[in-house]
PDB file of C-alpha atoms in Angstrom:
ATOM      1  CA  UNK Q   1      -2.557  59.681-113.067  1.00  0.00           C
ATOM      2  CA  UNK Q   2      -0.782  61.510-115.857  1.00  0.00           C
ATOM      3  CA  UNK Q   3       0.930  64.652-114.650  1.00  0.00           C
ATOM      4  CA  UNK Q   4      -0.071  67.817-116.451  1.00  0.00           C
ATOM      5  CA  UNK Q   5       2.774  69.972-117.780  1.00  0.00           C
ATOM      6  CA  UNK Q   6       3.930  72.306-115.071  1.00  0.00           C
ATOM      7  CA  UNK Q   7       2.369  70.282-112.264  1.00  0.00           C
ATOM      8  CA  UNK Q   8       5.274  68.630-110.541  1.00  0.00           C
ATOM      9  CA  UNK Q   9       3.172  67.401-107.610  1.00  0.00           C
ATOM     10  CA  UNK Q  10       3.530  63.669-107.222  1.00  0.00           C
ATOM     11  CA  UNK Q  11       0.645  61.395-106.385  1.00  0.00           C
ATOM     12  CA  UNK Q  12      -2.722  60.430-107.768  1.00  0.00           C
ATOM     13  CA  UNK Q  13      -6.168  62.022-107.747  1.00  0.00           C
ATOM     14  CA  UNK Q  14      -8.380  59.670-105.781  1.00  0.00           C
ATOM     15  CA  UNK Q  15     -12.030  59.657-104.823  1.00  0.00           C
ATOM     16  CA  UNK Q  16     -12.356  60.766-101.181  1.00  0.00           C
ATOM     17  CA  UNK Q  17     -12.092  58.119 -98.481  1.00  0.00           C
ATOM     18  CA  UNK Q  18     -13.682  60.528 -95.976  1.00  0.00           C
ATOM     19  CA  UNK Q  19     -16.365  63.196 -96.430  1.00  0.00           C
ATOM     20  CA  UNK Q  20     -17.535  65.905 -94.053  1.00  0.00           C
ATOM     21  CA  UNK Q  21     -21.237  65.579 -94.941  1.00  0.00           C
ATOM     22  CA  UNK Q  22     -22.736  68.105 -92.517  1.00  0.00           C
ATOM     23  CA  UNK Q  23     -24.080  70.203 -91.072  1.00  0.00           C
ATOM     24  CA  UNK Q  24     -24.312  73.745 -92.373  1.00  0.00           C
ATOM     25  CA  UNK Q  25     -23.224  76.330 -89.752  1.00  0.00           C
ATOM     26  CA  UNK Q  26     -22.057  73.527 -87.479  1.00  0.00           C
ATOM     27  CA  UNK Q  27     -18.305  74.062 -87.763  1.00  0.00           C
ATOM     28  CA  UNK Q  28     -17.501  72.089 -90.913  1.00  0.00           C
ATOM     29  CA  UNK Q  29     -15.056  74.671 -92.282  1.00  0.00           C
ATOM     30  CA  UNK Q  30     -13.117  74.616 -89.007  1.00  0.00           C
ATOM     31  CA  UNK Q  31     -12.907  70.800 -89.079  1.00  0.00           C
ATOM     32  CA  UNK Q  32     -11.655  70.879 -92.678  1.00  0.00           C
ATOM     33  CA  UNK Q  33      -9.067  73.601 -92.021  1.00  0.00           C
ATOM     34  CA  UNK Q  34      -7.865  71.865 -88.853  1.00  0.00           C
ATOM     35  CA  UNK Q  35      -7.612  68.358 -90.352  1.00  0.00           C
ATOM     36  CA  UNK Q  36      -5.741  69.505 -93.460  1.00  0.00           C
ATOM     37  CA  UNK Q  37      -2.814  70.523 -91.236  1.00  0.00           C
ATOM     38  CA  UNK Q  38      -2.181  66.772 -90.871  1.00  0.00           C
ATOM     39  CA  UNK Q  39       0.555  65.519 -93.233  1.00  0.00           C
ATOM     40  CA  UNK Q  40      -1.480  62.370 -94.006  1.00  0.00           C
ATOM     41  CA  UNK Q  41      -4.538  64.316 -95.146  1.00  0.00           C
ATOM     42  CA  UNK Q  42      -5.201  66.203 -98.369  1.00  0.00           C
ATOM     43  CA  UNK Q  43      -8.456  68.128 -98.560  1.00  0.00           C
ATOM     44  CA  UNK Q  44     -10.378  69.859-101.305  1.00  0.00           C
ATOM     45  CA  UNK Q  45     -10.725  73.502-100.232  1.00  0.00           C
ATOM     46  CA  UNK Q  46     -14.012  74.259-102.012  1.00  0.00           C
ATOM     47  CA  UNK Q  47     -17.353  72.476-101.654  1.00  0.00           C
ATOM     48  CA  UNK Q  48     -17.886  70.354-104.797  1.00  0.00           C
ATOM     49  CA  UNK Q  49     -21.602  69.658-104.142  1.00  0.00           C
ATOM     50  CA  UNK Q  50     -21.209  66.486-106.189  1.00  0.00           C
ATOM     51  CA  UNK Q  51     -23.707  64.259-104.404  1.00  0.00           C
ATOM     52  CA  UNK Q  52     -26.448  66.896-104.366  1.00  0.00           C
ATOM     53  CA  UNK Q  53     -26.080  69.305-107.325  1.00  0.00           C
ATOM     54  CA  UNK Q  54     -23.478  67.904-109.716  1.00  0.00           C
ATOM     55  CA  UNK Q  55     -24.093  64.162-109.656  1.00  0.00           C
ATOM     56  CA  UNK Q  56     -24.875  63.995-113.365  1.00  0.00           C
ATOM     57  CA  UNK Q  57     -21.298  65.120-114.126  1.00  0.00           C
ATOM     58  CA  UNK Q  58     -20.076  61.694-113.115  1.00  0.00           C
ATOM     59  CA  UNK Q  59     -17.424  60.252-110.803  1.00  0.00           C
ATOM     60  CA  UNK Q  60     -14.514  61.072-113.113  1.00  0.00           C
ATOM     61  CA  UNK Q  61     -15.404  64.771-112.975  1.00  0.00           C
ATOM     62  CA  UNK Q  62     -15.591  64.488-109.182  1.00  0.00           C
ATOM     63  CA  UNK Q  63     -12.225  62.725-109.029  1.00  0.00           C
ATOM     64  CA  UNK Q  64     -10.657  65.406-111.228  1.00  0.00           C
ATOM     65  CA  UNK Q  65     -11.397  68.039-108.547  1.00  0.00           C
ATOM     66  CA  UNK Q  66      -9.497  66.185-105.855  1.00  0.00           C
ATOM     67  CA  UNK Q  67      -5.986  67.056-104.677  1.00  0.00           C
ATOM     68  CA  UNK Q  68      -3.196  64.637-105.543  1.00  0.00           C
ATOM     69  CA  UNK Q  69      -2.317  62.215-102.761  1.00  0.00           C
ATOM     70  CA  UNK Q  70       0.394  59.718-102.014  1.00  0.00           C
ATOM     71  CA  UNK Q  71      -0.571  56.144-101.094  1.00  0.00           C
ATOM     72  CA  UNK Q  72      -0.186  56.977 -97.400  1.00  0.00           C
ATOM     73  CA  UNK Q  73      -2.555  59.970 -97.545  1.00  0.00           C
ATOM     74  CA  UNK Q  74      -6.322  60.305 -97.171  1.00  0.00           C
ATOM     75  CA  UNK Q  75      -8.418  62.477 -99.491  1.00  0.00           C
ATOM     76  CA  UNK Q  76     -11.157  64.497 -97.778  1.00  0.00           C
ATOM     77  CA  UNK Q  77     -13.902  66.780 -99.086  1.00  0.00           C
ATOM     78  CA  UNK Q  78     -16.686  68.653 -97.314  1.00  0.00           C
ATOM     79  CA  UNK Q  79     -20.149  69.684 -98.469  1.00  0.00           C
ATOM     80  CA  UNK Q  80     -22.444  70.307 -95.469  1.00  0.00           C
ATOM     81  CA  UNK Q  81     -25.675  70.115 -97.495  1.00  0.00           C
ATOM     82  CA  UNK Q  82     -25.135  66.395 -98.133  1.00  0.00           C
ATOM     83  CA  UNK Q  83     -26.479  65.570 -94.661  1.00  0.00           C
ATOM     84  CA  UNK Q  84     -29.964  66.810 -95.565  1.00  0.00           C
ATOM     85  CA  UNK Q  85     -29.955  65.568 -99.176  1.00  0.00           C
ATOM     86  CA  UNK Q  86     -32.173  62.499 -99.550  1.00  0.00           C
ATOM     87  CA  UNK Q  87     -30.112  60.939-102.371  1.00  0.00           C
ATOM     88  CA  UNK Q  88     -26.666  61.577-100.863  1.00  0.00           C
ATOM     89  CA  UNK Q  89     -26.364  58.441 -98.664  1.00  0.00           C
ATOM     90  CA  UNK Q  90     -27.227  56.068-101.518  1.00  0.00           C
ATOM     91  CA  UNK Q  91     -24.960  57.919-103.963  1.00  0.00           C
ATOM     92  CA  UNK Q  92     -21.977  57.939-101.597  1.00  0.00           C
ATOM     93  CA  UNK Q  93     -22.570  54.266-100.776  1.00  0.00           C
ATOM     94  CA  UNK Q  94     -22.563  53.407-104.479  1.00  0.00           C
ATOM     95  CA  UNK Q  95     -19.206  55.208-104.851  1.00  0.00           C
ATOM     96  CA  UNK Q  96     -17.738  53.285-101.887  1.00  0.00           C
ATOM     97  CA  UNK Q  97     -19.434  51.518 -99.023  1.00  0.00           C
ATOM     98  CA  UNK Q  98     -16.251  52.090 -96.986  1.00  0.00           C
ATOM     99  CA  UNK Q  99     -16.482  55.900 -97.064  1.00  0.00           C
ATOM    100  CA  UNK Q 100     -15.978  57.455 -93.628  1.00  0.00           C
ATOM    101  CA  UNK Q 101     -18.491  60.175 -92.830  1.00  0.00           C
ATOM    102  CA  UNK Q 102     -17.991  63.137 -90.503  1.00  0.00           C
ATOM    103  CA  UNK Q 103     -20.968  65.122 -89.196  1.00  0.00           C
ATOM    104  CA  UNK Q 104     -20.376  68.320 -87.228  1.00  0.00           C
ATOM    105  CA  UNK Q 105     -23.426  69.143 -85.105  1.00  0.00           C
ATOM    106  CA  UNK Q 106     -24.262  71.973 -82.756  1.00  0.00           C
ATOM    107  CA  UNK Q 107     -27.267  73.093 -80.720  1.00  0.00           C
ATOM    108  CA  UNK Q 108     -30.001  73.239 -83.397  1.00  0.00           C
ATOM    109  CA  UNK Q 109     -31.453  76.519 -82.076  1.00  0.00           C
ATOM    110  CA  UNK Q 110     -28.053  78.270 -82.172  1.00  0.00           C
ATOM    111  CA  UNK Q 111     -27.416  76.699 -85.563  1.00  0.00           C
ATOM    112  CA  UNK Q 112     -30.704  78.046 -86.950  1.00  0.00           C
ATOM    113  CA  UNK Q 113     -29.917  81.563 -85.669  1.00  0.00           C
ATOM    114  CA  UNK Q 114     -26.427  81.370 -87.199  1.00  0.00           C
ATOM    115  CA  UNK Q 115     -27.950  80.194 -90.493  1.00  0.00           C
ATOM    116  CA  UNK Q 116     -30.434  83.082 -90.457  1.00  0.00           C
ATOM    117  CA  UNK Q 117     -27.668  85.584 -89.594  1.00  0.00           C
ATOM    118  CA  UNK Q 118     -25.676  84.432 -92.625  1.00  0.00           C
ATOM    119  CA  UNK Q 119     -28.698  84.713 -94.954  1.00  0.00           C
ATOM    120  CA  UNK Q 120     -29.576  88.140 -93.540  1.00  0.00           C
ATOM    121  CA  UNK Q 121     -26.078  89.434 -94.359  1.00  0.00           C
ATOM    122  CA  UNK Q 122     -26.729  88.560 -98.032  1.00  0.00           C
ATOM    123  CA  UNK Q 123     -30.455  89.388 -98.188  1.00  0.00           C
ATOM    124  CA  UNK Q 124     -31.220  92.206 -95.698  1.00  0.00           C
ATOM    125  CA  UNK Q 125     -34.933  92.343 -96.643  1.00  0.00           C
ATOM    126  CA  UNK Q 126     -35.904  88.794 -95.607  1.00  0.00           C
ATOM    127  CA  UNK Q 127     -38.653  88.363 -92.955  1.00  0.00           C
ATOM    128  CA  UNK Q 128     -37.775  88.177 -89.251  1.00  0.00           C
ATOM    129  CA  UNK Q 129     -36.334  85.006 -87.733  1.00  0.00           C
ATOM    130  CA  UNK Q 130     -39.503  84.632 -85.673  1.00  0.00           C
ATOM    131  CA  UNK Q 131     -41.718  85.069 -88.744  1.00  0.00           C
ATOM    132  CA  UNK Q 132     -39.861  82.341 -90.635  1.00  0.00           C
ATOM    133  CA  UNK Q 133     -39.643  79.941 -87.668  1.00  0.00           C
ATOM    134  CA  UNK Q 134     -43.371  79.603 -86.985  1.00  0.00           C
ATOM    135  CA  UNK Q 135     -46.470  78.833 -88.981  1.00  0.00           C
ATOM    136  CA  UNK Q 136     -48.430  79.978 -85.941  1.00  0.00           C
ATOM    137  CA  UNK Q 137     -46.430  81.193 -82.979  1.00  0.00           C
ATOM    138  CA  UNK Q 138     -49.315  81.512 -80.504  1.00  0.00           C
ATOM    139  CA  UNK Q 139     -50.122  77.837 -81.136  1.00  0.00           C
ATOM    140  CA  UNK Q 140     -46.385  77.035 -81.071  1.00  0.00           C
ATOM    141  CA  UNK Q 141     -46.521  75.585 -84.607  1.00  0.00           C
ATOM    142  CA  UNK Q 142     -42.955  75.539 -85.930  1.00  0.00           C
ATOM    143  CA  UNK Q 143     -42.473  75.774 -89.703  1.00  0.00           C
ATOM    144  CA  UNK Q 144     -40.415  72.671 -90.491  1.00  0.00           C
ATOM    145  CA  UNK Q 145     -40.399  73.530 -94.194  1.00  0.00           C
ATOM    146  CA  UNK Q 146     -37.946  76.367 -93.503  1.00  0.00           C
ATOM    147  CA  UNK Q 147     -34.490  74.979 -94.161  1.00  0.00           C
ATOM    148  CA  UNK Q 148     -32.885  76.684 -91.149  1.00  0.00           C
ATOM    149  CA  UNK Q 149     -35.309  74.784 -88.881  1.00  0.00           C
ATOM    150  CA  UNK Q 150     -35.335  71.529 -90.838  1.00  0.00           C
ATOM    151  CA  UNK Q 151     -31.545  71.049 -90.839  1.00  0.00           C
ATOM    152  CA  UNK Q 152     -31.491  70.875 -87.008  1.00  0.00           C
ATOM    153  CA  UNK Q 153     -33.825  67.865 -86.929  1.00  0.00           C
ATOM    154  CA  UNK Q 154     -30.720  65.680 -86.917  1.00  0.00           C
ATOM    155  CA  UNK Q 155     -32.434  62.434 -85.887  1.00  0.00           C
ATOM    156  CA  UNK Q 156     -34.693  62.590 -88.959  1.00  0.00           C
ATOM    157  CA  UNK Q 157     -31.842  63.084 -91.443  1.00  0.00           C
ATOM    158  CA  UNK Q 158     -29.655  60.477 -89.766  1.00  0.00           C
ATOM    159  CA  UNK Q 159     -32.220  57.765 -90.513  1.00  0.00           C
ATOM    160  CA  UNK Q 160     -31.479  58.082 -94.258  1.00  0.00           C
ATOM    161  CA  UNK Q 161     -27.754  57.554 -93.624  1.00  0.00           C
ATOM    162  CA  UNK Q 162     -28.263  54.556 -91.359  1.00  0.00           C
ATOM    163  CA  UNK Q 163     -30.069  52.762 -94.179  1.00  0.00           C
ATOM    164  CA  UNK Q 164     -26.687  52.567 -95.941  1.00  0.00           C
ATOM    165  CA  UNK Q 165     -23.909  53.080 -93.403  1.00  0.00           C
ATOM    166  CA  UNK Q 166     -23.316  51.589 -89.942  1.00  0.00           C
ATOM    167  CA  UNK Q 167     -22.870  54.048 -87.057  1.00  0.00           C
ATOM    168  CA  UNK Q 168     -19.240  52.901 -86.795  1.00  0.00           C
ATOM    169  CA  UNK Q 169     -18.583  54.661 -90.125  1.00  0.00           C
ATOM    170  CA  UNK Q 170     -20.087  57.976 -88.998  1.00  0.00           C
ATOM    171  CA  UNK Q 171     -18.228  60.263 -86.609  1.00  0.00           C
ATOM    172  CA  UNK Q 172     -20.052  63.093 -84.844  1.00  0.00           C
ATOM    173  CA  UNK Q 173     -18.114  66.207 -83.894  1.00  0.00           C
ATOM    174  CA  UNK Q 174     -19.545  68.564 -81.265  1.00  0.00           C
ATOM    175  CA  UNK Q 175     -19.542  72.080 -82.706  1.00  0.00           C
ATOM    176  CA  UNK Q 176     -19.486  73.439 -79.151  1.00  0.00           C
ATOM    177  CA  UNK Q 177     -16.477  71.358 -78.074  1.00  0.00           C
ATOM    178  CA  UNK Q 178     -14.716  72.287 -81.292  1.00  0.00           C
ATOM    179  CA  UNK Q 179     -14.608  75.815 -79.874  1.00  0.00           C
ATOM    180  CA  UNK Q 180     -13.821  74.995 -76.227  1.00  0.00           C
ATOM    181  CA  UNK Q 181     -11.490  72.027 -76.845  1.00  0.00           C
ATOM    182  CA  UNK Q 182     -10.396  71.920 -80.498  1.00  0.00           C
ATOM    183  CA  UNK Q 183      -7.463  69.595 -79.843  1.00  0.00           C
ATOM    184  CA  UNK Q 184      -9.682  67.094 -78.025  1.00  0.00           C
ATOM    185  CA  UNK Q 185     -12.299  67.032 -80.781  1.00  0.00           C
ATOM    186  CA  UNK Q 186      -9.665  66.838 -83.527  1.00  0.00           C
ATOM    187  CA  UNK Q 187      -7.939  64.026 -81.615  1.00  0.00           C
ATOM    188  CA  UNK Q 188     -11.131  61.970 -81.976  1.00  0.00           C
ATOM    189  CA  UNK Q 189     -11.386  62.853 -85.674  1.00  0.00           C
ATOM    190  CA  UNK Q 190      -7.806  61.651 -86.233  1.00  0.00           C
ATOM    191  CA  UNK Q 191      -8.575  58.404 -84.379  1.00  0.00           C
ATOM    192  CA  UNK Q 192     -11.687  57.914 -86.521  1.00  0.00           C
ATOM    193  CA  UNK Q 193      -9.686  58.423 -89.723  1.00  0.00           C
ATOM    194  CA  UNK Q 194      -7.077  55.949 -88.488  1.00  0.00           C
ATOM    195  CA  UNK Q 195      -4.238  58.446 -88.565  1.00  0.00           C
ATOM    196  CA  UNK Q 196      -1.690  59.415 -85.918  1.00  0.00           C
ATOM    197  CA  UNK Q 197      -2.666  62.164 -83.459  1.00  0.00           C
ATOM    198  CA  UNK Q 198      -0.471  64.880 -84.924  1.00  0.00           C
ATOM    199  CA  UNK Q 199      -2.842  67.827 -84.407  1.00  0.00           C
ATOM    200  CA  UNK Q 200      -2.691  68.719 -80.710  1.00  0.00           C
ATOM    201  CA  UNK Q 201      -3.005  71.678 -78.332  1.00  0.00           C
ATOM    202  CA  UNK Q 202       0.172  73.193 -79.718  1.00  0.00           C
ATOM    203  CA  UNK Q 203      -1.593  73.899 -83.040  1.00  0.00           C
ATOM    204  CA  UNK Q 204      -4.253  76.210 -81.584  1.00  0.00           C
ATOM    205  CA  UNK Q 205      -4.645  79.553 -79.912  1.00  0.00           C
ATOM    206  CA  UNK Q 206      -7.907  81.211 -78.875  1.00  0.00           C
ATOM    207  CA  UNK Q 207      -8.843  84.356 -80.758  1.00  0.00           C
ATOM    208  CA  UNK Q 208     -10.804  86.517 -78.295  1.00  0.00           C
ATOM    209  CA  UNK Q 209     -12.110  88.849 -81.012  1.00  0.00           C
ATOM    210  CA  UNK Q 210     -13.671  86.057 -83.042  1.00  0.00           C
ATOM    211  CA  UNK Q 211     -14.552  83.947 -80.055  1.00  0.00           C
ATOM    212  CA  UNK Q 212     -13.109  80.719 -81.377  1.00  0.00           C
ATOM    213  CA  UNK Q 213      -9.825  78.877 -81.851  1.00  0.00           C
ATOM    214  CA  UNK Q 214      -7.446  79.575 -84.718  1.00  0.00           C
ATOM    215  CA  UNK Q 215      -4.500  77.638 -86.069  1.00  0.00           C
ATOM    216  CA  UNK Q 216      -1.055  78.867 -85.080  1.00  0.00           C
ATOM    217  CA  UNK Q 217       0.104  78.042 -88.578  1.00  0.00           C
ATOM    218  CA  UNK Q 218      -1.773  76.838 -91.613  1.00  0.00           C
ATOM    219  CA  UNK Q 219      -1.006  74.079 -94.080  1.00  0.00           C
ATOM    220  CA  UNK Q 220      -0.070  76.469 -96.882  1.00  0.00           C
ATOM    221  CA  UNK Q 221       2.071  78.970 -94.970  1.00  0.00           C
ATOM    222  CA  UNK Q 222       3.839  79.381 -91.664  1.00  0.00           C
ATOM    223  CA  UNK Q 223       1.423  82.131 -90.624  1.00  0.00           C
ATOM    224  CA  UNK Q 224      -1.459  81.958 -88.144  1.00  0.00           C
ATOM    225  CA  UNK Q 225      -4.735  81.061 -89.816  1.00  0.00           C
ATOM    226  CA  UNK Q 226      -8.209  82.149 -88.685  1.00  0.00           C
ATOM    227  CA  UNK Q 227     -11.412  81.365 -90.528  1.00  0.00           C
ATOM    228  CA  UNK Q 228     -12.751  84.040 -92.876  1.00  0.00           C
ATOM    229  CA  UNK Q 229     -14.734  87.120 -91.937  1.00  0.00           C
ATOM    230  CA  UNK Q 230     -18.047  85.293 -92.410  1.00  0.00           C
ATOM    231  CA  UNK Q 231     -17.166  83.070 -89.438  1.00  0.00           C
ATOM    232  CA  UNK Q 232     -17.779  84.264 -85.900  1.00  0.00           C
ATOM    233  CA  UNK Q 233     -20.422  86.811 -86.917  1.00  0.00           C
ATOM    234  CA  UNK Q 234     -22.416  88.384 -84.101  1.00  0.00           C
ATOM    235  CA  UNK Q 235     -25.802  86.669 -84.100  1.00  0.00           C
ATOM    236  CA  UNK Q 236     -29.069  88.545 -84.497  1.00  0.00           C
ATOM    237  CA  UNK Q 237     -30.786  89.161 -81.148  1.00  0.00           C
ATOM    238  CA  UNK Q 238     -33.778  86.832 -80.814  1.00  0.00           C
ATOM    239  CA  UNK Q 239     -36.651  87.076 -78.301  1.00  0.00           C
ATOM    240  CA  UNK Q 240     -35.844  84.636 -75.442  1.00  0.00           C
ATOM    241  CA  UNK Q 241     -39.415  83.265 -75.626  1.00  0.00           C
ATOM    242  CA  UNK Q 242     -38.879  82.316 -79.272  1.00  0.00           C
ATOM    243  CA  UNK Q 243     -35.673  80.511 -78.274  1.00  0.00           C
ATOM    244  CA  UNK Q 244     -37.558  78.685 -75.510  1.00  0.00           C
ATOM    245  CA  UNK Q 245     -40.302  77.566 -77.913  1.00  0.00           C
ATOM    246  CA  UNK Q 246     -37.701  76.270 -80.365  1.00  0.00           C
ATOM    247  CA  UNK Q 247     -35.866  74.449 -77.586  1.00  0.00           C
ATOM    248  CA  UNK Q 248     -39.130  72.695 -76.723  1.00  0.00           C
ATOM    249  CA  UNK Q 249     -39.667  71.836 -80.373  1.00  0.00           C
ATOM    250  CA  UNK Q 250     -36.187  70.334 -80.823  1.00  0.00           C
ATOM    251  CA  UNK Q 251     -36.041  68.484 -77.487  1.00  0.00           C
ATOM    252  CA  UNK Q 252     -37.645  65.191 -78.664  1.00  0.00           C
ATOM    253  CA  UNK Q 253     -35.481  65.211 -81.823  1.00  0.00           C
ATOM    254  CA  UNK Q 254     -32.354  65.872 -79.754  1.00  0.00           C
ATOM    255  CA  UNK Q 255     -33.145  63.062 -77.325  1.00  0.00           C
ATOM    256  CA  UNK Q 256     -33.755  60.649 -80.202  1.00  0.00           C
ATOM    257  CA  UNK Q 257     -30.493  61.772 -81.771  1.00  0.00           C
ATOM    258  CA  UNK Q 258     -28.519  61.261 -78.517  1.00  0.00           C
ATOM    259  CA  UNK Q 259     -30.021  57.783 -78.118  1.00  0.00           C
ATOM    260  CA  UNK Q 260     -29.269  56.790 -81.718  1.00  0.00           C
ATOM    261  CA  UNK Q 261     -25.636  57.912 -81.700  1.00  0.00           C
ATOM    262  CA  UNK Q 262     -24.967  57.038 -78.043  1.00  0.00           C
ATOM    263  CA  UNK Q 263     -23.669  60.505 -77.248  1.00  0.00           C
ATOM    264  CA  UNK Q 264     -25.197  63.308 -75.173  1.00  0.00           C
ATOM    265  CA  UNK Q 265     -24.386  66.701 -76.677  1.00  0.00           C
ATOM    266  CA  UNK Q 266     -25.957  68.540 -73.697  1.00  0.00           C
ATOM    267  CA  UNK Q 267     -28.062  70.972 -75.687  1.00  0.00           C
ATOM    268  CA  UNK Q 268     -30.853  70.874 -73.124  1.00  0.00           C
TER     269      UNK Q 268
END
């Protein structure tokens, strides 16, 4: 890799060996920010959306976005929409069948509400959460064409990935445990990536205002680092009956997901 004038950083731009492929509003930004504290990891800070929106730009364009790494370091990128993109598994497999995949999941009902809350902050005139969730609420017909609902059907999306990658190459992070036990969840991520457990309890403190853990110091500076203001938003209040109906809807998908991955996320 030829160094550009003025860029004294050693190393080479490599295609990522690990990708955080999902899911939106699951905790992917936290996983990326936490893992990049590790000296053996270099991560792309922005979402390149290569395998869903920019695939026609080619692998060399994709590689050019990556941070420089030494031979001992792993390159990581994250784009949460990959998990629900039909073509993404095949495209990533054709780049490298050895790619390690990280999926951050959380209770699909909470995830949908978080997704809606984010959209509402940008488009205040959208219909109600309830209106978007159901085709017919009195009949309990959930609208699976709405993205916020569809994303949480994890078992369905996972099938596309398992056509190309064995389960051993996919690591599932609990979005809930990422909040209650960040060091424990990140310990498993480090094991999965085959790197030393460097990120431990001493890296985190709990921010009561935001309601989730923050880093005591970030990769780029010695200062504490919390996720941006868009993270930890107060969710919109939703009718408990609506939540109950959605729980019922997701239950069979959740059970199938637990059985497939061999892990109970206790969303019931």
